[in-house]
PDB file of N, CA and C in Angstrom:
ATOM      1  N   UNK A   1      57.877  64.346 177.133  1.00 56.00           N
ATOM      2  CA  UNK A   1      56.435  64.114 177.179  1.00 56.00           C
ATOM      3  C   UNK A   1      55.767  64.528 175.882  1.00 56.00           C
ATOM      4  N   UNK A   2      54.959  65.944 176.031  1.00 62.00           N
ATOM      5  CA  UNK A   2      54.355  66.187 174.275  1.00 62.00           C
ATOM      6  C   UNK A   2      55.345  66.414 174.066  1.00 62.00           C
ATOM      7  N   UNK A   3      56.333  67.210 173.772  1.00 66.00           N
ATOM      8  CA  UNK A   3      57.278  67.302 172.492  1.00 66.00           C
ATOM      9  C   UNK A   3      58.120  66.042 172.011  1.00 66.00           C
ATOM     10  N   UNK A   4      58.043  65.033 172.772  1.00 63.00           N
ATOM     11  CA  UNK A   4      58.936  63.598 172.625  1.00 63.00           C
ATOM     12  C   UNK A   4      57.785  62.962 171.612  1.00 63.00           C
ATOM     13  N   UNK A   5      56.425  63.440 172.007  1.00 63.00           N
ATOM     14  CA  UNK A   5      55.354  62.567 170.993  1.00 63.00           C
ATOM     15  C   UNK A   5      55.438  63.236 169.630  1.00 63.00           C
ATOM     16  N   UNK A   6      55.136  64.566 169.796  1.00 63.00           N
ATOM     17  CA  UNK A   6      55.161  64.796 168.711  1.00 63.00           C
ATOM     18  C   UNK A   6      56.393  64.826 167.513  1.00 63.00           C
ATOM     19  N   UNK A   7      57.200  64.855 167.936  1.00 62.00           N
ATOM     20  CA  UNK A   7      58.693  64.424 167.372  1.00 62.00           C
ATOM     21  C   UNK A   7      58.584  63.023 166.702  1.00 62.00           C
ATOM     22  N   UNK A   8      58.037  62.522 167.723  1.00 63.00           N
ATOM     23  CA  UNK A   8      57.811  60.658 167.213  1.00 63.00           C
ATOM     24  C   UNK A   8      56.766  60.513 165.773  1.00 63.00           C
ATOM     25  N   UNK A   9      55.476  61.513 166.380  1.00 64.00           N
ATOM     26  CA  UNK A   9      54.683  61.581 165.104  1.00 64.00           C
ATOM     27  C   UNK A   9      55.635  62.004 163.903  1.00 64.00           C
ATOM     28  N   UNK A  10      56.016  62.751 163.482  1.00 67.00           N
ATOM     29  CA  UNK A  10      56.533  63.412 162.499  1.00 67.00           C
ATOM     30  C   UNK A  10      57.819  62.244 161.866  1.00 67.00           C
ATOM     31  N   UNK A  11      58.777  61.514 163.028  1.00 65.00           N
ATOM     32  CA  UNK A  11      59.549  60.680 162.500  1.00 65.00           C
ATOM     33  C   UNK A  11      58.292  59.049 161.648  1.00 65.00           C
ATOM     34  N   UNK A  12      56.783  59.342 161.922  1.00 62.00           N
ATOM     35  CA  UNK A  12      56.244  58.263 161.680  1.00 62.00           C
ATOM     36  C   UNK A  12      55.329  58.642 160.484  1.00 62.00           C
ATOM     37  N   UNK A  13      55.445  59.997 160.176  1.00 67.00           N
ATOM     38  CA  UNK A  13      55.019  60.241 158.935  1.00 67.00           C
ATOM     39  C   UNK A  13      55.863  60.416 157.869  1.00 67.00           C
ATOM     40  N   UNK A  14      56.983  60.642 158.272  1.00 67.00           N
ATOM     41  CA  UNK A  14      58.414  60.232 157.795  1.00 67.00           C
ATOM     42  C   UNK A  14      58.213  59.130 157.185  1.00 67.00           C
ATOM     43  N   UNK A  15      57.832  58.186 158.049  1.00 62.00           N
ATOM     44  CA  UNK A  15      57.939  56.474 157.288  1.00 62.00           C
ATOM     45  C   UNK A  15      57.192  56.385 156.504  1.00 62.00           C
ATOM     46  N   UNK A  16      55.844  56.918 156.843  1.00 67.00           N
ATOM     47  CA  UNK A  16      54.608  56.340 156.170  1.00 67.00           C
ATOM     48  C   UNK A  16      55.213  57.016 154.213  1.00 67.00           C
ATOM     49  N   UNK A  17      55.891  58.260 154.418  1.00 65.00           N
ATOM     50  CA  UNK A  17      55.770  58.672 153.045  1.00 65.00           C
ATOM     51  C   UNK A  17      56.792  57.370 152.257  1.00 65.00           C
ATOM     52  N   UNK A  18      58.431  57.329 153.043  1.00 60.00           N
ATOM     53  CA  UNK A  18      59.307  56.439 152.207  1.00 60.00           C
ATOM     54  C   UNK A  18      58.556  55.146 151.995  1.00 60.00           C
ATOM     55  N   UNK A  19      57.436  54.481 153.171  1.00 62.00           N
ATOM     56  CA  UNK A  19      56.641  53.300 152.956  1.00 62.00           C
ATOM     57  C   UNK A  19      56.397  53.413 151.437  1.00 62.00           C
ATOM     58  N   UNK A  20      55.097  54.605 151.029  1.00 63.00           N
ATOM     59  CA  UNK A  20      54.477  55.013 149.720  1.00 63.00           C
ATOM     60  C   UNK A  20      55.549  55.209 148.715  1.00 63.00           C
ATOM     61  N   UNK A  21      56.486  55.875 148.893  1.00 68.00           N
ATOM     62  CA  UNK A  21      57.179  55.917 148.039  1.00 68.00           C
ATOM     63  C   UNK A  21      58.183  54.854 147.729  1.00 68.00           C
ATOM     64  N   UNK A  22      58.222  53.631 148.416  1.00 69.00           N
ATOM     65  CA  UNK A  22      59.058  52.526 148.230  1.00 69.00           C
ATOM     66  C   UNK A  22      59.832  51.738 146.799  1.00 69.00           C
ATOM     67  N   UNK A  23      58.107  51.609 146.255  1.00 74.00           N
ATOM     68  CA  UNK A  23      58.289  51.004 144.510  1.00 74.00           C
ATOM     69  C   UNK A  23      59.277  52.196 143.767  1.00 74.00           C
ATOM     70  N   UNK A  24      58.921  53.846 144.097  1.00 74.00           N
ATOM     71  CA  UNK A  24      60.178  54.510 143.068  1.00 74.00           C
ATOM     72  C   UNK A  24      61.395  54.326 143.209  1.00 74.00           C
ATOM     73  N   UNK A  25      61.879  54.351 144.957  1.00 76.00           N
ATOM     74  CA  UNK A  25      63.122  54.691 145.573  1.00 76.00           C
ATOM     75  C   UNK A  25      63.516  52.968 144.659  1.00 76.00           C
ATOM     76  N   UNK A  26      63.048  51.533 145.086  1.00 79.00           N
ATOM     77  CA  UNK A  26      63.449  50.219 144.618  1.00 79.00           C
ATOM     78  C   UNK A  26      64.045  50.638 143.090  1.00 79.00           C
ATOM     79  N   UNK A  27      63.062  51.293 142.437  1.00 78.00           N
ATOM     80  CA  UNK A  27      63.397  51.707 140.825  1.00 78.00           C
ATOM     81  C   UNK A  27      65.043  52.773 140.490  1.00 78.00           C
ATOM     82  N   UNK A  28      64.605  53.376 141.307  1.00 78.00           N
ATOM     83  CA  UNK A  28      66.116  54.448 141.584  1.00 78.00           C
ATOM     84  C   UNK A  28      67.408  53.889 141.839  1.00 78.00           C
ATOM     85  N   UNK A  29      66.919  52.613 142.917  1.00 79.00           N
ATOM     86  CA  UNK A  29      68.712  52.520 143.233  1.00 79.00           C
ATOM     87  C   UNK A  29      68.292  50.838 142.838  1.00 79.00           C
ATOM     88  N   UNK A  30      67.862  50.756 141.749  1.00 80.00           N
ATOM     89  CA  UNK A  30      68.405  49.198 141.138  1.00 80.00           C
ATOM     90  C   UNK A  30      69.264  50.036 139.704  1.00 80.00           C
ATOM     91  N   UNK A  31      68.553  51.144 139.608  1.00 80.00           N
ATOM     92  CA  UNK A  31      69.845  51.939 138.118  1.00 80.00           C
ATOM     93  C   UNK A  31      71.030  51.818 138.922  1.00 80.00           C
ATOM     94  N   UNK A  32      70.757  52.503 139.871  1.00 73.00           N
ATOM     95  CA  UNK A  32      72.036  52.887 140.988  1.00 73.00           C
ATOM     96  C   UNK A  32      73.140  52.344 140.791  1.00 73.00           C
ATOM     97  N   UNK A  33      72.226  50.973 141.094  1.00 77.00           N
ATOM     98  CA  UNK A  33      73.049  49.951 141.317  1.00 77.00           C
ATOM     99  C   UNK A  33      73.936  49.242 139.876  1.00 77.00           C
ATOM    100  N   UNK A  34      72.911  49.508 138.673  1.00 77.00           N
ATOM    101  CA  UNK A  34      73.652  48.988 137.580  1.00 77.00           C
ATOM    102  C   UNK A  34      74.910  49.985 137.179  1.00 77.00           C
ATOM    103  N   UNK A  35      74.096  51.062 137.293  1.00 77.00           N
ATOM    104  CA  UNK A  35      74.919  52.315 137.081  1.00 77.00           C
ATOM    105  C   UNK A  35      76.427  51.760 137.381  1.00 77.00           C
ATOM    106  N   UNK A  36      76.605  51.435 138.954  1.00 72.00           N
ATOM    107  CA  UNK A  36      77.851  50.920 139.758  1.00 72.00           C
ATOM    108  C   UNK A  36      78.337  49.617 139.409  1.00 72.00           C
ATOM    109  N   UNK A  37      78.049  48.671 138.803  1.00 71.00           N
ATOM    110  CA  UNK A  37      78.104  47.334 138.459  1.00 71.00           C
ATOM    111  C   UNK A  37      78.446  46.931 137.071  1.00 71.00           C
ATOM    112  N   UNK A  38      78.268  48.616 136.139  1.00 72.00           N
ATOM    113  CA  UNK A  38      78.441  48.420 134.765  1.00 72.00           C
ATOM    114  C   UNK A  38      79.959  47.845 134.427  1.00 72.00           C
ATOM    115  N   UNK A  39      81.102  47.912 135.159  1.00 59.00           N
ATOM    116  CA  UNK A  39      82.015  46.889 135.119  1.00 59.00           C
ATOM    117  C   UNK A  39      82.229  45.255 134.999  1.00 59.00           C
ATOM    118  N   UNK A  40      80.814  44.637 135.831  1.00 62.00           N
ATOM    119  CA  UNK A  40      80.563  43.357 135.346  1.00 62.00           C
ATOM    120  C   UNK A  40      79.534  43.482 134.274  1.00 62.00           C
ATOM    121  N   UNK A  41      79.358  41.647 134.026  1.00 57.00           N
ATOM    122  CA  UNK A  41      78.706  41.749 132.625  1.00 57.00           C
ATOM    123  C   UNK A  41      77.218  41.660 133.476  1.00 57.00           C
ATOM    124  N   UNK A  42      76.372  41.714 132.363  1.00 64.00           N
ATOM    125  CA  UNK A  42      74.370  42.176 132.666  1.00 64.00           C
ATOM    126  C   UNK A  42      74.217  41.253 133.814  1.00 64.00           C
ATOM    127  N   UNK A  43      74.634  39.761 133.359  1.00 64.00           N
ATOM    128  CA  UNK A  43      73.647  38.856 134.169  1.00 64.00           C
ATOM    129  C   UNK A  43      74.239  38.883 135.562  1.00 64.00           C
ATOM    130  N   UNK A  44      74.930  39.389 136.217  1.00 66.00           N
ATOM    131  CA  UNK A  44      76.110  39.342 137.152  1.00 66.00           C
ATOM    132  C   UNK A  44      75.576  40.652 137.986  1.00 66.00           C
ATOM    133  N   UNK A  45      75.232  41.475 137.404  1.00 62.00           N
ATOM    134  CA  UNK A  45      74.690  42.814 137.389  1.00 62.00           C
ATOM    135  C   UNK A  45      73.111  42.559 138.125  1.00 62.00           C
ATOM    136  N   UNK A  46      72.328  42.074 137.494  1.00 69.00           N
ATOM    137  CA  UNK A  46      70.957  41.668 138.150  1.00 69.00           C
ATOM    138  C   UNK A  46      71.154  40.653 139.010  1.00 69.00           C
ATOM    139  N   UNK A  47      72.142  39.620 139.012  1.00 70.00           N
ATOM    140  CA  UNK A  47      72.204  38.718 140.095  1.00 70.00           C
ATOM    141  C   UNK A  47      72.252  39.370 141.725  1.00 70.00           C
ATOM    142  N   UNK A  48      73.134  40.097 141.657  1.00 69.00           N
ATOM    143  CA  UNK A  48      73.230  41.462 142.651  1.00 69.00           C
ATOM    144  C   UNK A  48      72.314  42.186 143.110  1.00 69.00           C
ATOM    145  N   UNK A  49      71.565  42.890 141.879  1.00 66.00           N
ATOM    146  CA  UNK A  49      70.074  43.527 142.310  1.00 66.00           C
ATOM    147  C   UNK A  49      69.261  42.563 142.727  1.00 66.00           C
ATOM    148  N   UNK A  50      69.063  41.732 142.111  1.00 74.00           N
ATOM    149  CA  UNK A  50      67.947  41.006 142.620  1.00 74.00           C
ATOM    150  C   UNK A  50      67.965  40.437 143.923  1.00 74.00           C
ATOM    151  N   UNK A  51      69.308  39.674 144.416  1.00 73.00           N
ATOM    152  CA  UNK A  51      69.643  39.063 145.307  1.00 73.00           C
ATOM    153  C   UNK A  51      69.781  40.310 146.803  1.00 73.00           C
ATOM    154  N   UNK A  52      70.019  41.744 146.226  1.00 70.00           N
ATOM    155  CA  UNK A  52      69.355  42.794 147.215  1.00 70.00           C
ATOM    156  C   UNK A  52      68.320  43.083 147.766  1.00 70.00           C
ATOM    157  N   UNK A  53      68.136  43.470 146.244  1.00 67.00           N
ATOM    158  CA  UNK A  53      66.248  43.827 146.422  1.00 67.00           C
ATOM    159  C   UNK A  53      65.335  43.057 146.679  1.00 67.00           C
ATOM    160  N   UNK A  54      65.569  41.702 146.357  1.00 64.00           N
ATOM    161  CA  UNK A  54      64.690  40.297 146.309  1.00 64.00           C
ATOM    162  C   UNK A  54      63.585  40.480 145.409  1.00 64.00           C
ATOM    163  N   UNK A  55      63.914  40.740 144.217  1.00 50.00           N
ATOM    164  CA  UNK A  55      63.350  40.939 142.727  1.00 50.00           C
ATOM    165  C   UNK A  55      62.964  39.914 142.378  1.00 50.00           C
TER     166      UNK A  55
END
């Protein structure tokens, strides 16, 4: 009952922050991602990110 709500609140302010913080985390793991990909060549590399992220 309340403690199931308020649990819920807190998992929904949870979201609201990763919501706001979305554009950095996208910025973080598209390096991430090159970071991991630096084995293929560039354009092969963003084909990937982009086709993730929908860049």
């Amino acid at each position: 009952g309340l403690r199931d709500r308020r649990r819920d609140r807190r998992v929904w302010d949870l979201h609201g922050v990763m919501v706001s913080e979305n554009k950095n985390l996208t910025l973080a793991f598209f390096f991430c991602f090159s970071a991991m990909f630096v084995q293929f060549n560039f354009n092969q590399t963003k084909h990937v990110c982009s086709s993730f992220w929908g860049y």
